[in-house]
Every structure is written in structure tokens, then in C-alpha cells.
CSV table of C-alpha atoms in Angstrom, one decimal:
chain,number,residue,atom,x,y,z
J,136,UNK,CA,-9.3,-35.7,40.1
J,137,UNK,CA,-7.5,-36.4,36.9
J,138,UNK,CA,-9.8,-34.0,35.1
J,139,UNK,CA,-9.0,-31.2,37.6
J,140,UNK,CA,-5.2,-31.8,37.1
J,141,UNK,CA,-5.7,-31.7,33.4
J,142,UNK,CA,-7.6,-28.5,33.6
J,143,UNK,CA,-5.0,-26.9,35.8
J,144,UNK,CA,-2.2,-28.0,33.4
J,145,UNK,CA,-4.0,-26.5,30.4
J,146,UNK,CA,-4.7,-23.3,32.3
J,147,UNK,CA,-1.1,-23.0,33.5
J,148,UNK,CA,0.1,-23.6,29.9
J,149,UNK,CA,-2.2,-20.9,28.7
J,150,UNK,CA,-0.9,-18.5,31.3
J,151,UNK,CA,2.6,-19.4,30.5
J,152,UNK,CA,2.0,-18.8,26.8
J,153,UNK,CA,0.3,-15.5,27.5
J,154,UNK,CA,3.2,-14.3,29.6
J,155,UNK,CA,5.6,-14.7,26.7
J,156,UNK,CA,3.5,-12.8,24.2
J,157,UNK,CA,4.1,-9.1,23.9
J,158,UNK,CA,2.3,-6.6,21.7
J,159,UNK,CA,4.4,-3.6,20.6
J,160,UNK,CA,2.3,-0.8,19.4
J,161,UNK,CA,3.4,1.7,16.8
J,162,UNK,CA,1.9,4.8,15.4
J,163,UNK,CA,2.7,6.3,12.1
J,164,UNK,CA,1.6,7.3,8.6
J,165,UNK,CA,1.4,6.0,5.1
J,166,UNK,CA,1.1,7.9,1.8
J,167,UNK,CA,-0.8,5.7,-0.6
J,168,UNK,CA,0.5,7.8,-3.5
J,169,UNK,CA,4.1,7.0,-2.5
J,170,UNK,CA,5.4,10.5,-3.0
J,171,UNK,CA,3.7,11.3,-6.2
J,172,UNK,CA,1.1,13.3,-4.2
J,173,UNK,CA,0.1,13.7,-0.6
J,174,UNK,CA,-2.4,11.0,0.4
J,175,UNK,CA,-1.2,10.6,3.9
J,176,UNK,CA,-3.3,8.7,6.4
J,177,UNK,CA,-2.6,7.9,10.1
J,178,UNK,CA,-2.1,4.3,11.1
J,179,UNK,CA,-1.6,2.2,14.2
J,180,UNK,CA,0.7,-0.7,13.8
J,181,UNK,CA,0.9,-3.7,16.1
J,182,UNK,CA,3.7,-6.2,16.3
J,183,UNK,CA,2.7,-9.2,18.4
J,184,UNK,CA,5.7,-11.3,19.3
J,185,UNK,CA,5.3,-14.8,20.7
J,186,UNK,CA,8.6,-16.7,21.0
J,187,UNK,CA,10.0,-17.1,17.5
J,188,UNK,CA,6.8,-16.0,15.8
J,189,UNK,CA,5.3,-12.6,15.2
J,190,UNK,CA,2.5,-10.9,13.5
J,191,UNK,CA,2.6,-7.3,12.3
J,192,UNK,CA,-0.4,-5.4,10.9
J,193,UNK,CA,-1.3,-1.8,10.6
J,194,UNK,CA,-4.8,-0.3,10.6
J,195,UNK,CA,-6.0,3.2,9.8
J,196,UNK,CA,-6.6,5.2,12.9
J,197,UNK,CA,-10.4,5.9,13.1
J,198,UNK,CA,-13.0,4.4,10.9
J,199,UNK,CA,-12.2,3.3,7.4
J,200,UNK,CA,-14.7,2.2,4.8
J,201,UNK,CA,-13.6,1.1,1.4
J,202,UNK,CA,-15.5,3.3,-1.0
J,203,UNK,CA,-16.0,4.6,-4.5
J,204,UNK,CA,-16.0,8.3,-4.6
J,205,UNK,CA,-15.7,10.4,-7.7
J,206,UNK,CA,-12.7,9.4,-9.6
J,207,UNK,CA,-11.0,7.7,-6.7
J,208,UNK,CA,-11.8,4.0,-6.0
J,209,UNK,CA,-10.7,3.2,-2.5
J,210,UNK,CA,-10.2,-0.6,-2.1
J,211,UNK,CA,-7.7,-0.5,0.7
J,212,UNK,CA,-8.1,-3.4,3.0
J,213,UNK,CA,-8.8,-2.8,6.7
J,214,UNK,CA,-5.4,-4.1,7.6
J,215,UNK,CA,-2.3,-3.4,5.5
J,216,UNK,CA,1.3,-4.5,5.5
J,217,UNK,CA,0.2,-7.7,7.4
J,218,UNK,CA,3.2,-10.0,7.8
J,219,UNK,CA,3.6,-13.2,9.8
J,220,UNK,CA,7.2,-14.2,10.6
J,221,UNK,CA,8.5,-17.5,12.0
J,222,UNK,CA,12.2,-17.3,12.7
J,223,UNK,CA,12.5,-20.9,13.6
J,224,UNK,CA,11.4,-22.2,10.2
J,225,UNK,CA,12.9,-19.1,8.5
J,226,UNK,CA,9.5,-18.2,7.0
J,227,UNK,CA,7.7,-15.0,6.2
J,228,UNK,CA,4.1,-14.7,4.9
J,229,UNK,CA,2.5,-11.5,3.8
J,230,UNK,CA,-1.1,-10.7,2.9
J,231,UNK,CA,-2.4,-9.1,-0.2
J,232,UNK,CA,-5.9,-7.9,-0.8
J,233,UNK,CA,-7.1,-8.1,-4.5
J,234,UNK,CA,-9.6,-6.0,-6.4
J,235,UNK,CA,-12.4,-8.0,-4.8
J,236,UNK,CA,-10.9,-7.5,-1.4
J,237,UNK,CA,-10.1,-11.2,-1.1
J,238,UNK,CA,-6.9,-11.7,0.9
J,239,UNK,CA,-4.2,-13.9,-0.4
J,240,UNK,CA,-1.1,-15.1,1.4
J,241,UNK,CA,2.3,-15.2,-0.2
J,242,UNK,CA,5.7,-16.2,1.1
J,243,UNK,CA,8.8,-14.0,1.0
J,244,UNK,CA,12.4,-14.3,2.2
J,245,UNK,CA,12.8,-13.6,5.9
J,246,UNK,CA,15.1,-10.7,6.7
J,247,UNK,CA,17.1,-10.5,3.4
J,248,UNK,CA,18.1,-6.9,4.1
J,249,UNK,CA,21.7,-6.0,4.2
J,250,UNK,CA,21.8,-3.5,7.0
J,251,UNK,CA,24.4,-0.9,7.4
J,252,UNK,CA,24.6,0.0,11.1
J,253,UNK,CA,26.1,3.2,12.4
J,254,UNK,CA,27.1,4.7,15.7
J,255,UNK,CA,24.3,7.2,15.7
J,256,UNK,CA,22.1,6.9,18.7
J,257,UNK,CA,18.8,8.3,20.0
J,258,UNK,CA,16.2,7.5,22.5
J,259,UNK,CA,12.7,6.3,21.6
J,260,UNK,CA,10.2,6.1,24.5
J,261,UNK,CA,13.2,6.3,26.9
J,262,UNK,CA,14.8,3.2,25.2
J,263,UNK,CA,18.3,3.8,23.7
J,264,UNK,CA,18.3,3.0,20.0
J,265,UNK,CA,20.9,2.7,17.2
J,266,UNK,CA,20.5,3.6,13.6
J,267,UNK,CA,20.7,1.2,10.6
J,268,UNK,CA,19.9,1.7,6.9
J,269,UNK,CA,19.2,-0.7,4.1
J,270,UNK,CA,17.8,-1.0,0.6
J,271,UNK,CA,14.9,-3.3,0.2
J,272,UNK,CA,12.7,-4.0,-2.9
J,273,UNK,CA,13.5,-0.7,-4.5
J,274,UNK,CA,13.4,1.6,-1.5
J,275,UNK,CA,15.8,2.9,1.1
J,276,UNK,CA,14.8,2.3,4.7
J,277,UNK,CA,16.1,3.7,8.0
J,278,UNK,CA,15.6,1.7,11.2
J,279,UNK,CA,16.2,2.6,14.8
J,280,UNK,CA,16.6,-0.6,16.8
J,281,UNK,CA,16.9,-1.2,20.5
J,282,UNK,CA,19.9,-3.4,21.4
J,283,UNK,CA,18.4,-3.9,24.9
J,284,UNK,CA,15.3,-5.6,23.4
J,285,UNK,CA,16.9,-8.7,21.9
J,286,UNK,CA,14.1,-9.4,19.4
J,287,UNK,CA,15.4,-9.4,15.8
J,288,UNK,CA,12.1,-8.2,14.5
J,289,UNK,CA,10.3,-5.0,13.4
J,290,UNK,CA,7.4,-3.5,11.6
J,291,UNK,CA,6.3,-5.0,8.3
J,292,UNK,CA,9.0,-7.2,6.7
J,293,UNK,CA,11.8,-5.4,8.3
J,294,UNK,CA,14.0,-7.1,10.9
J,295,UNK,CA,17.2,-9.1,11.3
J,296,UNK,CA,18.9,-6.5,13.4
J,297,UNK,CA,20.4,-7.2,16.9
J,298,UNK,CA,17.4,-5.6,18.6
J,299,UNK,CA,13.8,-4.8,18.0
J,300,UNK,CA,13.1,-2.0,15.5
J,301,UNK,CA,11.3,0.8,17.4
J,302,UNK,CA,11.2,3.2,14.5
J,303,UNK,CA,11.3,2.7,10.7
J,304,UNK,CA,10.7,4.8,7.7
J,305,UNK,CA,11.5,4.9,4.0
J,306,UNK,CA,13.8,7.5,2.5
J,307,UNK,CA,11.0,9.7,1.2
J,308,UNK,CA,9.1,9.3,4.5
J,309,UNK,CA,6.0,7.9,2.8
J,310,UNK,CA,5.8,5.2,5.4
J,311,UNK,CA,6.7,5.8,9.0
J,312,UNK,CA,6.2,3.7,12.1
J,313,UNK,CA,7.2,4.7,15.6
J,314,UNK,CA,7.0,2.6,18.8
J,315,UNK,CA,4.7,4.1,21.4
J,316,UNK,CA,3.9,1.4,23.9
J,317,UNK,CA,3.9,-2.3,24.7
J,318,UNK,CA,1.6,-4.6,26.6
J,319,UNK,CA,1.3,-8.3,27.4
J,320,UNK,CA,-1.4,-10.2,25.5
J,321,UNK,CA,-2.6,-13.7,25.5
J,322,UNK,CA,-1.1,-15.0,22.2
J,323,UNK,CA,-2.5,-14.5,18.8
J,324,UNK,CA,-4.2,-16.6,16.2
J,325,UNK,CA,-1.5,-18.3,14.2
J,326,UNK,CA,-3.6,-21.2,12.8
J,327,UNK,CA,-4.4,-19.4,9.6
J,328,UNK,CA,-0.7,-18.7,8.9
J,329,UNK,CA,0.6,-22.1,10.1
J,330,UNK,CA,-2.0,-23.9,7.9
J,331,UNK,CA,-0.8,-21.9,4.9
J,332,UNK,CA,2.8,-22.7,5.7
J,333,UNK,CA,2.0,-26.3,6.0
J,334,UNK,CA,0.0,-26.3,2.8
J,335,UNK,CA,2.8,-24.5,0.9
J,336,UNK,CA,2.6,-20.9,-0.1
J,337,UNK,CA,3.8,-19.3,-3.3
J,338,UNK,CA,6.6,-16.9,-3.1
J,339,UNK,CA,7.2,-13.3,-4.2
J,340,UNK,CA,7.5,-14.0,-7.9
J,341,UNK,CA,4.0,-15.5,-7.8
J,342,UNK,CA,2.8,-12.4,-6.0
J,343,UNK,CA,4.3,-10.2,-8.7
J,344,UNK,CA,2.6,-12.3,-11.4
J,345,UNK,CA,-0.7,-12.1,-9.5
J,346,UNK,CA,-0.4,-8.3,-9.3
J,347,UNK,CA,0.5,-8.0,-13.0
J,348,UNK,CA,-2.5,-10.2,-13.9
J,349,UNK,CA,-4.8,-7.7,-12.0
J,350,UNK,CA,-3.2,-4.8,-13.8
J,351,UNK,CA,-3.5,-6.6,-17.1
J,352,UNK,CA,-7.2,-7.3,-16.4
J,353,UNK,CA,-7.8,-3.7,-15.7
J,354,UNK,CA,-5.8,-2.5,-18.7
J,355,UNK,CA,-7.6,-4.9,-21.0
J,356,UNK,CA,-11.0,-3.8,-19.8
J,357,UNK,CA,-10.1,-0.2,-20.2
J,358,UNK,CA,-8.6,-0.7,-23.6
J,359,UNK,CA,-11.7,-2.6,-24.8
J,360,UNK,CA,-14.1,0.0,-23.8
J,361,UNK,CA,-11.9,2.8,-25.0
J,362,UNK,CA,-11.4,1.5,-28.5
J,363,UNK,CA,-15.1,0.9,-28.8
J,364,UNK,CA,-15.8,4.6,-28.0
J,365,UNK,CA,-12.8,6.2,-29.8
J,366,UNK,CA,-14.1,9.0,-31.9
J,367,UNK,CA,-11.0,11.1,-32.4
J,368,UNK,CA,-7.4,10.5,-31.6
J,369,UNK,CA,-6.7,13.8,-29.9
J,370,UNK,CA,-7.4,12.1,-26.6
J,371,UNK,CA,-4.6,10.1,-24.9
J,372,UNK,CA,-5.4,7.8,-22.1
J,373,UNK,CA,-2.8,6.3,-19.9
J,374,UNK,CA,-3.0,3.8,-17.1
J,375,UNK,CA,0.0,3.5,-14.8
J,376,UNK,CA,0.5,1.1,-12.0
J,377,UNK,CA,2.5,1.8,-8.9
J,378,UNK,CA,3.6,-0.7,-6.3
J,379,UNK,CA,5.2,0.0,-2.9
J,380,UNK,CA,7.6,-2.9,-3.5
J,381,UNK,CA,9.4,-3.1,-6.8
J,382,UNK,CA,7.8,-6.0,-8.6
J,383,UNK,CA,9.2,-5.8,-12.1
Y,67,UNK,CA,-5.1,32.6,-15.3
Y,68,UNK,CA,-8.5,33.4,-16.8
Y,69,UNK,CA,-8.1,30.4,-19.0
Y,70,UNK,CA,-7.5,28.1,-16.0
Y,71,UNK,CA,-10.5,29.6,-14.1
Y,72,UNK,CA,-12.6,29.2,-17.2
Y,73,UNK,CA,-11.5,25.6,-17.7
Y,74,UNK,CA,-12.3,24.7,-14.0
Y,75,UNK,CA,-15.7,26.3,-14.4
Y,76,UNK,CA,-16.3,24.3,-17.6
Y,77,UNK,CA,-15.2,21.2,-15.8
Y,78,UNK,CA,-18.0,21.6,-13.3
Y,79,UNK,CA,-20.5,22.4,-16.0
Y,80,UNK,CA,-19.4,19.3,-17.8
Y,81,UNK,CA,-20.0,17.3,-14.7
Y,82,UNK,CA,-23.6,18.2,-14.8
Y,83,UNK,CA,-24.0,17.3,-18.4
Y,84,UNK,CA,-22.3,14.0,-17.9
Y,85,UNK,CA,-21.0,13.7,-21.4
Y,86,UNK,CA,-19.0,10.5,-21.7
Y,87,UNK,CA,-16.8,9.3,-24.5
Y,88,UNK,CA,-14.1,6.7,-23.9
Y,89,UNK,CA,-10.7,7.0,-25.5
Y,90,UNK,CA,-7.9,4.5,-26.2
Y,91,UNK,CA,-5.5,3.3,-23.6
Y,92,UNK,CA,-2.2,3.7,-25.3
Y,93,UNK,CA,0.2,2.6,-22.6
Y,94,UNK,CA,0.4,0.1,-19.8
Y,95,UNK,CA,3.2,0.6,-17.4
Y,96,UNK,CA,4.2,-0.9,-14.1
Y,97,UNK,CA,6.2,1.3,-11.9
Y,98,UNK,CA,7.5,1.0,-8.4
Y,99,UNK,CA,6.2,4.3,-7.4
Y,100,UNK,CA,9.0,6.7,-7.5
Y,101,UNK,CA,7.6,8.7,-10.4
Y,102,UNK,CA,6.7,12.3,-9.5
Y,103,UNK,CA,3.5,13.7,-10.8
Y,104,UNK,CA,2.8,17.3,-10.3
Y,105,UNK,CA,-1.0,17.0,-9.8
Y,106,UNK,CA,-3.5,14.4,-8.9
Y,107,UNK,CA,-7.2,13.7,-8.8
Y,108,UNK,CA,-9.2,15.9,-11.2
Y,109,UNK,CA,-6.1,16.8,-13.2
Y,110,UNK,CA,-6.3,20.5,-13.2
Y,111,UNK,CA,-3.6,20.5,-15.8
Y,112,UNK,CA,-4.4,22.9,-18.6
Y,113,UNK,CA,-2.1,24.3,-21.2
Y,114,UNK,CA,-2.6,26.3,-24.3
Y,115,UNK,CA,-0.7,23.6,-26.2
Y,116,UNK,CA,0.7,24.0,-29.6
Y,117,UNK,CA,-1.0,26.5,-32.0
Y,118,UNK,CA,-4.5,27.2,-30.6
Y,119,UNK,CA,-5.2,23.9,-28.9
Y,120,UNK,CA,-6.2,23.7,-25.3
Y,121,UNK,CA,-4.9,20.6,-23.5
Y,122,UNK,CA,-6.6,19.1,-20.4
Y,123,UNK,CA,-5.4,16.2,-18.3
Y,124,UNK,CA,-7.7,14.5,-15.7
Y,125,UNK,CA,-6.7,11.6,-13.4
Y,126,UNK,CA,-8.4,9.0,-11.3
Y,127,UNK,CA,-7.0,6.5,-8.8
Y,128,UNK,CA,-7.7,3.0,-7.8
Y,129,UNK,CA,-6.2,2.5,-4.3
Y,130,UNK,CA,-5.4,-1.0,-3.2
Y,131,UNK,CA,-3.2,0.1,-0.3
Y,132,UNK,CA,0.4,-0.8,-1.2
Y,133,UNK,CA,-0.6,-0.8,-4.9
Y,134,UNK,CA,-2.2,1.9,-6.9
Y,135,UNK,CA,-3.5,2.3,-10.5
Y,136,UNK,CA,-3.7,5.7,-11.9
Y,137,UNK,CA,-5.8,6.4,-15.0
Y,138,UNK,CA,-5.2,9.7,-16.8
Y,139,UNK,CA,-6.9,11.2,-19.8
Y,140,UNK,CA,-5.3,14.0,-21.8
Y,141,UNK,CA,-7.3,15.7,-24.4
Y,142,UNK,CA,-6.6,18.6,-26.8
Y,143,UNK,CA,-9.3,20.6,-28.5
Y,144,UNK,CA,-9.8,24.0,-30.0
Y,145,UNK,CA,-11.4,25.3,-26.9
Y,146,UNK,CA,-10.7,24.4,-23.2
Y,147,UNK,CA,-14.4,23.7,-22.8
Y,148,UNK,CA,-14.4,21.0,-25.5
Y,149,UNK,CA,-11.2,19.6,-24.1
Y,150,UNK,CA,-12.6,19.5,-20.6
Y,151,UNK,CA,-15.8,17.8,-21.7
Y,152,UNK,CA,-13.8,15.2,-23.6
Y,153,UNK,CA,-11.4,14.6,-20.7
Y,154,UNK,CA,-14.3,14.2,-18.2
Y,155,UNK,CA,-16.0,11.8,-20.6
Y,156,UNK,CA,-12.9,9.8,-21.1
Y,157,UNK,CA,-12.2,9.5,-17.4
Y,158,UNK,CA,-15.8,8.8,-16.5
Y,159,UNK,CA,-15.9,6.0,-19.0
Y,160,UNK,CA,-12.6,4.6,-17.7
Y,161,UNK,CA,-13.6,4.6,-14.1
Y,162,UNK,CA,-17.0,3.1,-14.9
Y,163,UNK,CA,-15.2,0.2,-16.6
Y,164,UNK,CA,-13.0,-0.3,-13.6
Y,165,UNK,CA,-16.0,-0.5,-11.4
Y,166,UNK,CA,-17.6,-3.0,-13.7
Y,167,UNK,CA,-14.4,-5.1,-13.5
Y,168,UNK,CA,-14.4,-4.9,-9.7
Y,169,UNK,CA,-18.0,-5.4,-8.9
């Protein structure tokens, strides 16, 4: 009898947790050349909100296989802009995939954006939204948030507004996410992120250092092979690195 | 215009011959991505250059999603054919090195 009661309690707990977890689905685009050229691809973003915690990620619509083609080496991870937020502990973790496509978690400040709200209004999916703009890590962003959905969250690292962000984009429209639907889901796997938080995760400066190391490794390798083969000095080779978030 | 067409044709010819000579990396920069570049991929930038030199720029990309590395090789030579062959060789060598680093 006790076993049955226990099973019922666990099942009810599971149902209760499932009812409080909502997945907001976004559609949009991302230009991996950040405005220097047109390399737009379509993405589907999902923001799963469970209580004070959420997980955002965006995946390319359709099949995507990392590849080496001609002079373009495509090492984009399957999921990009993956961010785990925990409002209660004021924590934010984000994923970064390195040259070997290993993912690393780094911490960042939760909602540091200084939003400027305006009276401008529009409807997204029949939901009234208000406009807000901010500058964040070297880019300007516009967000349309829904005051009627009292979740101070949004796609990627954006959030901290008095309502869920239903549409967000940068000033050059290289990244654009628009809410399309929502559905109830049965929670999401938080263990990976909670374990990282418990263990202690390095912050954004460590991420910047990590990225610079990768760049340096590439530059050193290219420099080494180049000087070995340098025959005349009429050829000039340049390697430039571009990051969506300002890291220097 | 003829010169551009000629250089593109030479570029394809050079592809087949697979001439490869690496050249020095002279700059390493980290930018946050706002820089505008007029062309990308097989940098179809040709210009007569100063005096009689033909200058060719070719570019390759390493796409990590929110981070991108862009390798470009600019060569000048007496003929656009020679410049193209050198630029292709330079870029091919650079991209091979990147693959070696990654794999």
C-alpha cells in the first residue's frame, strides 16, 4: 500500500512539474558573417521555462552537418546560442563549442542590460507587446516584450524586462528571433547545468581568454607554415577573427 | 572587365593545377564583427594595382557559429594569372593548416 502511495505521489509530482513547464517556440535567422557578407540561415529557437529556470537554444531548420567544403570550414555546433538561466540563484550559463566541437560551459551575468523602454506597441501572435532597446556586448538590440506574460526572460541571454520577449533582433538584423507558438512540456534536463553551477563555472573573461587561445593557436599554425613556404613578399596573408559578442 | 573574366578563368585553371605556396601571416586581429568586407569566399577582388601589377585577394572562412575566422591572401604579380595561382596556393596552404590543427 505504501508503495502505491509513493508511486502516486511521484507521478503527481511529475505531472505538477510538467504543468509548470512551457516551451516557447521562436523562428528566425542568423547571419554567421555578422553583416560582413550574407550567410543567413534559418533557425528555430526554443525557450523552455520551468519556474525560475529556463533553457534557450536554437537549431538550424532542416538538416545541418558540420563540413569542410572548399575554403569554408563549417564547424558550427548543432545547437547555438544555448543559454541556461536560473533567476533564483542569479545565474546564467552559456555553451561554447570549440574547434574540436567539444562544448564548454561558461558563466555570465544574468540580465545586465540597461533597457530603454518606449510606448511603441505592436501585436505578435495576437499578444500585445511593447518595445525596448539596449546595448549589450558591442551590439544594439531591440526587444518586443509581452507585459501580459510575466516571465522576465527571452531568447539567448536577453531578458530582465517586465514580460517575456517575443521578438528580438540586433540593429543590423543579423540575428532575429520571433515567437511563433508555445506548448506545455514535461520539464527539461537541468542536471548538466546544475552540476556545472555546483562545481563552479568560469565567467565571461575566461571565455574570452579561451577564444583568444583558439585564435592564437590558429594564427601560430598558419604563421609557422607560411614562413616556411615564403618565397616572395608580394603576398600578404591576413587572418581576422570576428566574434558575435565583443570579447576584447 | 576582360581582365576580371580572365582572372576568374585563370582561377579555375589554377584549381586544377593545385599549385600551393604558403605565405606569411602578417596580422592577427580580433574584431567584434562590425567590419564591412565587400566580398567573401573566393575573393574575386582583382585590381590592376600600381604600375603593371595585378592584385588578387582570396578569402576562406572557419565558421564556429557565433565566432568566425577569416583568412585572406592578397598577391600581386606581373600577370593576373600568376597572382591568381599564388593566391590560390597561399589560401590552400592556409586552409590545409587549419584542417590539420582541427583534425
